[in-house]
mmCIF file with all atom_site columns, C-alpha atoms in Angstrom:
data_model
loop_
_atom_site.group_PDB
_atom_site.id
_atom_site.type_symbol
_atom_site.label_atom_id
_atom_site.label_alt_id
_atom_site.label_comp_id
_atom_site.label_asym_id
_atom_site.label_entity_id
_atom_site.label_seq_id
_atom_site.pdbx_PDB_ins_code
_atom_site.Cartn_x
_atom_site.Cartn_y
_atom_site.Cartn_z
_atom_site.occupancy
_atom_site.B_iso_or_equiv
_atom_site.pdbx_formal_charge
_atom_site.auth_seq_id
_atom_site.auth_comp_id
_atom_site.auth_asym_id
_atom_site.auth_atom_id
_atom_site.pdbx_PDB_model_num
ATOM 1   C CA . UNK A 1 1   ? 15.737 -13.007 15.958  1.00 0.00 ? 1   UNK A CA 1
ATOM 2   C CA . UNK A 1 2   ? 17.366 -13.815 12.652  1.00 0.00 ? 2   UNK A CA 1
ATOM 3   C CA . UNK A 1 3   ? 15.602 -15.719 9.926   1.00 0.00 ? 3   UNK A CA 1
ATOM 4   C CA . UNK A 1 4   ? 16.049 -16.632 6.285   1.00 0.00 ? 4   UNK A CA 1
ATOM 5   C CA . UNK A 1 5   ? 13.972 -14.267 4.238   1.00 0.00 ? 5   UNK A CA 1
ATOM 6   C CA . UNK A 1 6   ? 12.238 -14.636 0.884   1.00 0.00 ? 6   UNK A CA 1
ATOM 7   C CA . UNK A 1 7   ? 13.450 -11.429 -0.788  1.00 0.00 ? 7   UNK A CA 1
ATOM 8   C CA . UNK A 1 8   ? 11.849 -10.677 -4.168  1.00 0.00 ? 8   UNK A CA 1
ATOM 9   C CA . UNK A 1 9   ? 13.412 -8.082  -6.440  1.00 0.00 ? 9   UNK A CA 1
ATOM 10  C CA . UNK A 1 10  ? 10.700 -6.705  -8.696  1.00 0.00 ? 10  UNK A CA 1
ATOM 11  C CA . UNK A 1 11  ? 11.454 -4.861  -11.928 1.00 0.00 ? 11  UNK A CA 1
ATOM 12  C CA . UNK A 1 12  ? 9.665  -1.916  -13.484 1.00 0.00 ? 12  UNK A CA 1
ATOM 13  C CA . UNK A 1 13  ? 8.406  -4.216  -16.247 1.00 0.00 ? 13  UNK A CA 1
ATOM 14  C CA . UNK A 1 14  ? 6.290  -6.287  -13.870 1.00 0.00 ? 14  UNK A CA 1
ATOM 15  C CA . UNK A 1 15  ? 2.728  -5.245  -13.145 1.00 0.00 ? 15  UNK A CA 1
ATOM 16  C CA . UNK A 1 16  ? 3.163  -6.619  -9.597  1.00 0.00 ? 16  UNK A CA 1
ATOM 17  C CA . UNK A 1 17  ? 5.622  -3.797  -8.951  1.00 0.00 ? 17  UNK A CA 1
ATOM 18  C CA . UNK A 1 18  ? 2.936  -1.180  -9.519  1.00 0.00 ? 18  UNK A CA 1
ATOM 19  C CA . UNK A 1 19  ? 0.172  -3.119  -7.770  1.00 0.00 ? 19  UNK A CA 1
ATOM 20  C CA . UNK A 1 20  ? 2.282  -3.638  -4.638  1.00 0.00 ? 20  UNK A CA 1
ATOM 21  C CA . UNK A 1 21  ? 3.541  -0.039  -4.826  1.00 0.00 ? 21  UNK A CA 1
ATOM 22  C CA . UNK A 1 22  ? -0.041 1.212   -4.714  1.00 0.00 ? 22  UNK A CA 1
ATOM 23  C CA . UNK A 1 23  ? -0.748 -0.990  -1.665  1.00 0.00 ? 23  UNK A CA 1
ATOM 24  C CA . UNK A 1 24  ? 2.320  0.314   0.191   1.00 0.00 ? 24  UNK A CA 1
ATOM 25  C CA . UNK A 1 25  ? 1.529  3.911   -0.802  1.00 0.00 ? 25  UNK A CA 1
ATOM 26  C CA . UNK A 1 26  ? -1.999 3.492   0.572   1.00 0.00 ? 26  UNK A CA 1
ATOM 27  C CA . UNK A 1 27  ? -0.428 2.197   3.783   1.00 0.00 ? 27  UNK A CA 1
ATOM 28  C CA . UNK A 1 28  ? 1.824  5.258   3.858   1.00 0.00 ? 28  UNK A CA 1
ATOM 29  C CA . UNK A 1 29  ? -1.275 7.429   3.463   1.00 0.00 ? 29  UNK A CA 1
ATOM 30  C CA . UNK A 1 30  ? -3.475 5.737   6.074   1.00 0.00 ? 30  UNK A CA 1
ATOM 31  C CA . UNK A 1 31  ? -0.859 5.255   8.790   1.00 0.00 ? 31  UNK A CA 1
ATOM 32  C CA . UNK A 1 32  ? 0.147  8.946   8.916   1.00 0.00 ? 32  UNK A CA 1
ATOM 33  C CA . UNK A 1 33  ? -3.516 9.948   9.074   1.00 0.00 ? 33  UNK A CA 1
ATOM 34  C CA . UNK A 1 34  ? -3.975 7.694   12.111  1.00 0.00 ? 34  UNK A CA 1
ATOM 35  C CA . UNK A 1 35  ? -0.779 8.953   13.740  1.00 0.00 ? 35  UNK A CA 1
ATOM 36  C CA . UNK A 1 36  ? -1.746 12.597  13.221  1.00 0.00 ? 36  UNK A CA 1
ATOM 37  C CA . UNK A 1 37  ? -4.756 12.040  15.476  1.00 0.00 ? 37  UNK A CA 1
ATOM 38  C CA . UNK A 1 38  ? -2.255 12.072  18.362  1.00 0.00 ? 38  UNK A CA 1
ATOM 39  C CA . UNK A 1 39  ? -0.449 15.285  19.358  1.00 0.00 ? 39  UNK A CA 1
ATOM 40  C CA . UNK A 1 40  ? 2.915  15.327  17.505  1.00 0.00 ? 40  UNK A CA 1
ATOM 41  C CA . UNK A 1 41  ? 2.109  11.864  16.139  1.00 0.00 ? 41  UNK A CA 1
ATOM 42  C CA . UNK A 1 42  ? 3.776  12.536  12.803  1.00 0.00 ? 42  UNK A CA 1
ATOM 43  C CA . UNK A 1 43  ? 7.151  13.803  14.038  1.00 0.00 ? 43  UNK A CA 1
ATOM 44  C CA . UNK A 1 44  ? 7.206  11.300  16.900  1.00 0.00 ? 44  UNK A CA 1
ATOM 45  C CA . UNK A 1 45  ? 6.102  8.127   15.095  1.00 0.00 ? 45  UNK A CA 1
ATOM 46  C CA . UNK A 1 46  ? 7.584  8.920   11.628  1.00 0.00 ? 46  UNK A CA 1
ATOM 47  C CA . UNK A 1 47  ? 4.755  7.007   9.899   1.00 0.00 ? 47  UNK A CA 1
ATOM 48  C CA . UNK A 1 48  ? 5.498  8.110   6.332   1.00 0.00 ? 48  UNK A CA 1
ATOM 49  C CA . UNK A 1 49  ? 8.560  5.872   6.263   1.00 0.00 ? 49  UNK A CA 1
ATOM 50  C CA . UNK A 1 50  ? 7.051  2.655   7.634   1.00 0.00 ? 50  UNK A CA 1
ATOM 51  C CA . UNK A 1 51  ? 5.686  1.051   4.470   1.00 0.00 ? 51  UNK A CA 1
ATOM 52  C CA . UNK A 1 52  ? 8.613  2.343   2.435   1.00 0.00 ? 52  UNK A CA 1
ATOM 53  C CA . UNK A 1 53  ? 10.867 0.260   4.696   1.00 0.00 ? 53  UNK A CA 1
ATOM 54  C CA . UNK A 1 54  ? 8.643  -2.816  4.492   1.00 0.00 ? 54  UNK A CA 1
ATOM 55  C CA . UNK A 1 55  ? 8.088  -2.559  0.730   1.00 0.00 ? 55  UNK A CA 1
ATOM 56  C CA . UNK A 1 56  ? 11.740 -1.995  -0.152  1.00 0.00 ? 56  UNK A CA 1
ATOM 57  C CA . UNK A 1 57  ? 12.979 -4.706  2.216   1.00 0.00 ? 57  UNK A CA 1
ATOM 58  C CA . UNK A 1 58  ? 10.543 -7.261  0.816   1.00 0.00 ? 58  UNK A CA 1
ATOM 59  C CA . UNK A 1 59  ? 10.363 -6.303  -2.879  1.00 0.00 ? 59  UNK A CA 1
ATOM 60  C CA . UNK A 1 60  ? 13.540 -4.377  -3.623  1.00 0.00 ? 60  UNK A CA 1
ATOM 61  C CA . UNK A 1 61  ? 14.840 -0.957  -4.458  1.00 0.00 ? 61  UNK A CA 1
ATOM 62  C CA . UNK A 1 62  ? 12.647 -0.325  -7.510  1.00 0.00 ? 62  UNK A CA 1
ATOM 63  C CA . UNK A 1 63  ? 9.387  -0.758  -5.620  1.00 0.00 ? 63  UNK A CA 1
ATOM 64  C CA . UNK A 1 64  ? 10.899 1.088   -2.674  1.00 0.00 ? 64  UNK A CA 1
ATOM 65  C CA . UNK A 1 65  ? 11.759 4.095   -4.823  1.00 0.00 ? 65  UNK A CA 1
ATOM 66  C CA . UNK A 1 66  ? 8.216  4.320   -6.182  1.00 0.00 ? 66  UNK A CA 1
ATOM 67  C CA . UNK A 1 67  ? 6.803  4.241   -2.658  1.00 0.00 ? 67  UNK A CA 1
ATOM 68  C CA . UNK A 1 68  ? 9.501  6.591   -1.299  1.00 0.00 ? 68  UNK A CA 1
ATOM 69  C CA . UNK A 1 69  ? 8.806  9.330   -3.829  1.00 0.00 ? 69  UNK A CA 1
ATOM 70  C CA . UNK A 1 70  ? 5.066  8.989   -4.347  1.00 0.00 ? 70  UNK A CA 1
ATOM 71  C CA . UNK A 1 71  ? 3.955  8.565   -0.712  1.00 0.00 ? 71  UNK A CA 1
ATOM 72  C CA . UNK A 1 72  ? 5.068  12.013  0.503   1.00 0.00 ? 72  UNK A CA 1
ATOM 73  C CA . UNK A 1 73  ? 3.867  13.678  -2.702  1.00 0.00 ? 73  UNK A CA 1
ATOM 74  C CA . UNK A 1 74  ? 0.394  12.114  -2.532  1.00 0.00 ? 74  UNK A CA 1
ATOM 75  C CA . UNK A 1 75  ? 0.115  12.854  1.202   1.00 0.00 ? 75  UNK A CA 1
ATOM 76  C CA . UNK A 1 76  ? 1.097  16.462  0.630   1.00 0.00 ? 76  UNK A CA 1
ATOM 77  C CA . UNK A 1 77  ? -1.341 16.890  -2.260  1.00 0.00 ? 77  UNK A CA 1
ATOM 78  C CA . UNK A 1 78  ? -4.274 15.248  -0.453  1.00 0.00 ? 78  UNK A CA 1
ATOM 79  C CA . UNK A 1 79  ? -3.757 16.433  3.119   1.00 0.00 ? 79  UNK A CA 1
ATOM 80  C CA . UNK A 1 80  ? -1.140 19.200  3.057   1.00 0.00 ? 80  UNK A CA 1
ATOM 81  C CA . UNK A 1 81  ? 1.141  17.045  5.218   1.00 0.00 ? 81  UNK A CA 1
ATOM 82  C CA . UNK A 1 82  ? 4.032  17.095  4.867   1.00 0.00 ? 82  UNK A CA 1
ATOM 83  C CA . UNK A 1 83  ? 4.052  20.756  3.969   1.00 0.00 ? 83  UNK A CA 1
ATOM 84  C CA . UNK A 1 84  ? 5.669  21.407  0.566   1.00 0.00 ? 84  UNK A CA 1
ATOM 85  C CA . UNK A 1 85  ? 8.712  23.066  2.158   1.00 0.00 ? 85  UNK A CA 1
ATOM 86  C CA . UNK A 1 86  ? 9.575  19.769  3.909   1.00 0.00 ? 86  UNK A CA 1
ATOM 87  C CA . UNK A 1 87  ? 9.097  17.555  0.847   1.00 0.00 ? 87  UNK A CA 1
ATOM 88  C CA . UNK A 1 88  ? 12.716 17.658  -0.406  1.00 0.00 ? 88  UNK A CA 1
ATOM 89  C CA . UNK A 1 89  ? 14.126 16.479  2.929   1.00 0.00 ? 89  UNK A CA 1
ATOM 90  C CA . UNK A 1 90  ? 11.425 13.837  3.457   1.00 0.00 ? 90  UNK A CA 1
ATOM 91  C CA . UNK A 1 91  ? 11.764 12.482  -0.074  1.00 0.00 ? 91  UNK A CA 1
ATOM 92  C CA . UNK A 1 92  ? 15.544 12.412  0.325   1.00 0.00 ? 92  UNK A CA 1
ATOM 93  C CA . UNK A 1 93  ? 15.236 10.397  3.545   1.00 0.00 ? 93  UNK A CA 1
ATOM 94  C CA . UNK A 1 94  ? 12.639 8.118   1.947   1.00 0.00 ? 94  UNK A CA 1
ATOM 95  C CA . UNK A 1 95  ? 14.887 7.436   -1.041  1.00 0.00 ? 95  UNK A CA 1
ATOM 96  C CA . UNK A 1 96  ? 17.845 6.692   1.247   1.00 0.00 ? 96  UNK A CA 1
ATOM 97  C CA . UNK A 1 97  ? 15.619 4.332   3.229   1.00 0.00 ? 97  UNK A CA 1
ATOM 98  C CA . UNK A 1 98  ? 14.412 2.521   0.097   1.00 0.00 ? 98  UNK A CA 1
ATOM 99  C CA . UNK A 1 99  ? 17.941 2.074   -1.232  1.00 0.00 ? 99  UNK A CA 1
ATOM 100 C CA . UNK A 1 100 ? 19.336 0.913   2.115   1.00 0.00 ? 100 UNK A CA 1
ATOM 101 C CA . UNK A 1 101 ? 16.468 -1.514  2.803   1.00 0.00 ? 101 UNK A CA 1
ATOM 102 C CA . UNK A 1 102 ? 16.506 -2.996  -0.697  1.00 0.00 ? 102 UNK A CA 1
ATOM 103 C CA . UNK A 1 103 ? 20.284 -3.332  -0.622  1.00 0.00 ? 103 UNK A CA 1
ATOM 104 C CA . UNK A 1 104 ? 20.373 -4.950  2.833   1.00 0.00 ? 104 UNK A CA 1
ATOM 105 C CA . UNK A 1 105 ? 17.633 -7.452  2.044   1.00 0.00 ? 105 UNK A CA 1
ATOM 106 C CA . UNK A 1 106 ? 19.040 -8.312  -1.383  1.00 0.00 ? 106 UNK A CA 1
ATOM 107 C CA . UNK A 1 107 ? 22.565 -8.672  -0.070  1.00 0.00 ? 107 UNK A CA 1
ATOM 108 C CA . UNK A 1 108 ? 21.784 -10.815 2.985   1.00 0.00 ? 108 UNK A CA 1
ATOM 109 C CA . UNK A 1 109 ? 18.458 -12.526 2.139   1.00 0.00 ? 109 UNK A CA 1
ATOM 110 C CA . UNK A 1 110 ? 17.968 -12.528 5.902   1.00 0.00 ? 110 UNK A CA 1
ATOM 111 C CA . UNK A 1 111 ? 15.624 -10.690 8.184   1.00 0.00 ? 111 UNK A CA 1
ATOM 112 C CA . UNK A 1 112 ? 16.856 -9.582  11.577  1.00 0.00 ? 112 UNK A CA 1
ATOM 113 C CA . UNK A 1 113 ? 16.216 -6.790  14.007  1.00 0.00 ? 113 UNK A CA 1
ATOM 114 C CA . UNK A 1 114 ? 19.885 -5.841  13.709  1.00 0.00 ? 114 UNK A CA 1
ATOM 115 C CA . UNK A 1 115 ? 19.660 -5.446  9.921   1.00 0.00 ? 115 UNK A CA 1
ATOM 116 C CA . UNK A 1 116 ? 16.601 -3.216  10.323  1.00 0.00 ? 116 UNK A CA 1
ATOM 117 C CA . UNK A 1 117 ? 18.401 -1.174  12.994  1.00 0.00 ? 117 UNK A CA 1
ATOM 118 C CA . UNK A 1 118 ? 21.284 -0.697  10.541  1.00 0.00 ? 118 UNK A CA 1
ATOM 119 C CA . UNK A 1 119 ? 18.914 0.409   7.757   1.00 0.00 ? 119 UNK A CA 1
ATOM 120 C CA . UNK A 1 120 ? 17.035 2.847   10.010  1.00 0.00 ? 120 UNK A CA 1
ATOM 121 C CA . UNK A 1 121 ? 20.220 4.333   11.461  1.00 0.00 ? 121 UNK A CA 1
ATOM 122 C CA . UNK A 1 122 ? 21.740 4.703   7.995   1.00 0.00 ? 122 UNK A CA 1
ATOM 123 C CA . UNK A 1 123 ? 18.808 6.569   6.508   1.00 0.00 ? 123 UNK A CA 1
ATOM 124 C CA . UNK A 1 124 ? 18.368 8.711   9.617   1.00 0.00 ? 124 UNK A CA 1
ATOM 125 C CA . UNK A 1 125 ? 22.039 9.716   9.827   1.00 0.00 ? 125 UNK A CA 1
ATOM 126 C CA . UNK A 1 126 ? 22.596 10.221  6.084   1.00 0.00 ? 126 UNK A CA 1
ATOM 127 C CA . UNK A 1 127 ? 19.138 11.762  5.715   1.00 0.00 ? 127 UNK A CA 1
ATOM 128 C CA . UNK A 1 128 ? 19.743 14.060  8.679   1.00 0.00 ? 128 UNK A CA 1
ATOM 129 C CA . UNK A 1 129 ? 22.923 15.334  7.047   1.00 0.00 ? 129 UNK A CA 1
ATOM 130 C CA . UNK A 1 130 ? 21.065 15.862  3.785   1.00 0.00 ? 130 UNK A CA 1
ATOM 131 C CA . UNK A 1 131 ? 18.248 17.634  5.622   1.00 0.00 ? 131 UNK A CA 1
ATOM 132 C CA . UNK A 1 132 ? 20.816 19.910  7.276   1.00 0.00 ? 132 UNK A CA 1
ATOM 133 C CA . UNK A 1 133 ? 22.220 20.785  3.841   1.00 0.00 ? 133 UNK A CA 1
ATOM 134 C CA . UNK A 1 134 ? 18.753 21.306  2.363   1.00 0.00 ? 134 UNK A CA 1
ATOM 135 C CA . UNK A 1 135 ? 17.254 23.331  5.218   1.00 0.00 ? 135 UNK A CA 1
ATOM 136 C CA . UNK A 1 136 ? 20.372 24.901  6.680   1.00 0.00 ? 136 UNK A CA 1
ATOM 137 C CA . UNK A 1 137 ? 18.993 24.043  10.118  1.00 0.00 ? 137 UNK A CA 1
ATOM 138 C CA . UNK A 1 138 ? 20.820 21.622  12.383  1.00 0.00 ? 138 UNK A CA 1
ATOM 139 C CA . UNK A 1 139 ? 17.809 21.694  14.714  1.00 0.00 ? 139 UNK A CA 1
ATOM 140 C CA . UNK A 1 140 ? 15.516 20.438  11.922  1.00 0.00 ? 140 UNK A CA 1
ATOM 141 C CA . UNK A 1 141 ? 18.065 17.795  10.952  1.00 0.00 ? 141 UNK A CA 1
ATOM 142 C CA . UNK A 1 142 ? 18.246 16.459  14.509  1.00 0.00 ? 142 UNK A CA 1
ATOM 143 C CA . UNK A 1 143 ? 14.479 16.497  15.149  1.00 0.00 ? 143 UNK A CA 1
ATOM 144 C CA . UNK A 1 144 ? 14.030 12.788  14.386  1.00 0.00 ? 144 UNK A CA 1
ATOM 145 C CA . UNK A 1 145 ? 16.699 11.946  16.960  1.00 0.00 ? 145 UNK A CA 1
ATOM 146 C CA . UNK A 1 146 ? 15.182 14.317  19.518  1.00 0.00 ? 146 UNK A CA 1
ATOM 147 C CA . UNK A 1 147 ? 11.554 13.175  19.322  1.00 0.00 ? 147 UNK A CA 1
ATOM 148 C CA . UNK A 1 148 ? 11.384 10.433  16.673  1.00 0.00 ? 148 UNK A CA 1
ATOM 149 C CA . UNK A 1 149 ? 12.924 7.542   18.618  1.00 0.00 ? 149 UNK A CA 1
ATOM 150 C CA . UNK A 1 150 ? 9.472  5.903   19.124  1.00 0.00 ? 150 UNK A CA 1
ATOM 151 C CA . UNK A 1 151 ? 8.977  6.030   15.355  1.00 0.00 ? 151 UNK A CA 1
ATOM 152 C CA . UNK A 1 152 ? 12.356 4.462   14.708  1.00 0.00 ? 152 UNK A CA 1
ATOM 153 C CA . UNK A 1 153 ? 11.510 1.688   17.165  1.00 0.00 ? 153 UNK A CA 1
ATOM 154 C CA . UNK A 1 154 ? 8.157  1.222   15.430  1.00 0.00 ? 154 UNK A CA 1
ATOM 155 C CA . UNK A 1 155 ? 9.963  0.886   12.096  1.00 0.00 ? 155 UNK A CA 1
ATOM 156 C CA . UNK A 1 156 ? 12.429 -1.669  13.454  1.00 0.00 ? 156 UNK A CA 1
ATOM 157 C CA . UNK A 1 157 ? 10.126 -3.855  15.542  1.00 0.00 ? 157 UNK A CA 1
ATOM 158 C CA . UNK A 1 158 ? 6.859  -3.276  13.677  1.00 0.00 ? 158 UNK A CA 1
ATOM 159 C CA . UNK A 1 159 ? 8.702  -3.693  10.380  1.00 0.00 ? 159 UNK A CA 1
ATOM 160 C CA . UNK A 1 160 ? 10.330 -6.889  11.607  1.00 0.00 ? 160 UNK A CA 1
ATOM 161 C CA . UNK A 1 161 ? 7.031  -8.471  12.629  1.00 0.00 ? 161 UNK A CA 1
ATOM 162 C CA . UNK A 1 162 ? 5.209  -7.368  9.487   1.00 0.00 ? 162 UNK A CA 1
ATOM 163 C CA . UNK A 1 163 ? 8.051  -8.555  7.244   1.00 0.00 ? 163 UNK A CA 1
ATOM 164 C CA . UNK A 1 164 ? 8.198  -11.851 9.109   1.00 0.00 ? 164 UNK A CA 1
ATOM 165 C CA . UNK A 1 165 ? 4.460  -12.335 8.634   1.00 0.00 ? 165 UNK A CA 1
ATOM 166 C CA . UNK A 1 166 ? 4.630  -11.647 4.855   1.00 0.00 ? 166 UNK A CA 1
ATOM 167 C CA . UNK A 1 167 ? 7.947  -13.413 4.270   1.00 0.00 ? 167 UNK A CA 1
ATOM 168 C CA . UNK A 1 168 ? 6.288  -16.323 2.465   1.00 0.00 ? 168 UNK A CA 1
ATOM 169 C CA . UNK A 1 169 ? 4.398  -14.104 -0.005  1.00 0.00 ? 169 UNK A CA 1
#
């Protein structure tokens, strides 16, 4: 499952960057709300990262950074989730995800499950270490690996199929 991919690196001077950022942020608002209807849906499915991955992989680091920072902030302001105490760790992971996804897509111009696995593992491992430093809790840092495997799989396989379906845009 490896395919040539139409990567588009948007700049901050393009209005498309902000339009697409808003669309991905809305996705990162709606998907967590749906997942939170299920017991432990947020920590298990990790929905706040899904559209950050897709947006950054398709449209580059700049769009990814907008989505990575604004999605958790807007969610926290509107719904109180994530709680403000968790925002630094979640934003850190989101930023790492945006940078890794934008870099991988821009460097390879290919879409594969393996490249998405690499991106997800990178942000989870580096983000987990950062979360450990931020929170001082190894248990909190390892939570995504304890119960978030379904969410990581959703990011890899759901992200792959969504990216494949929008690859021509």
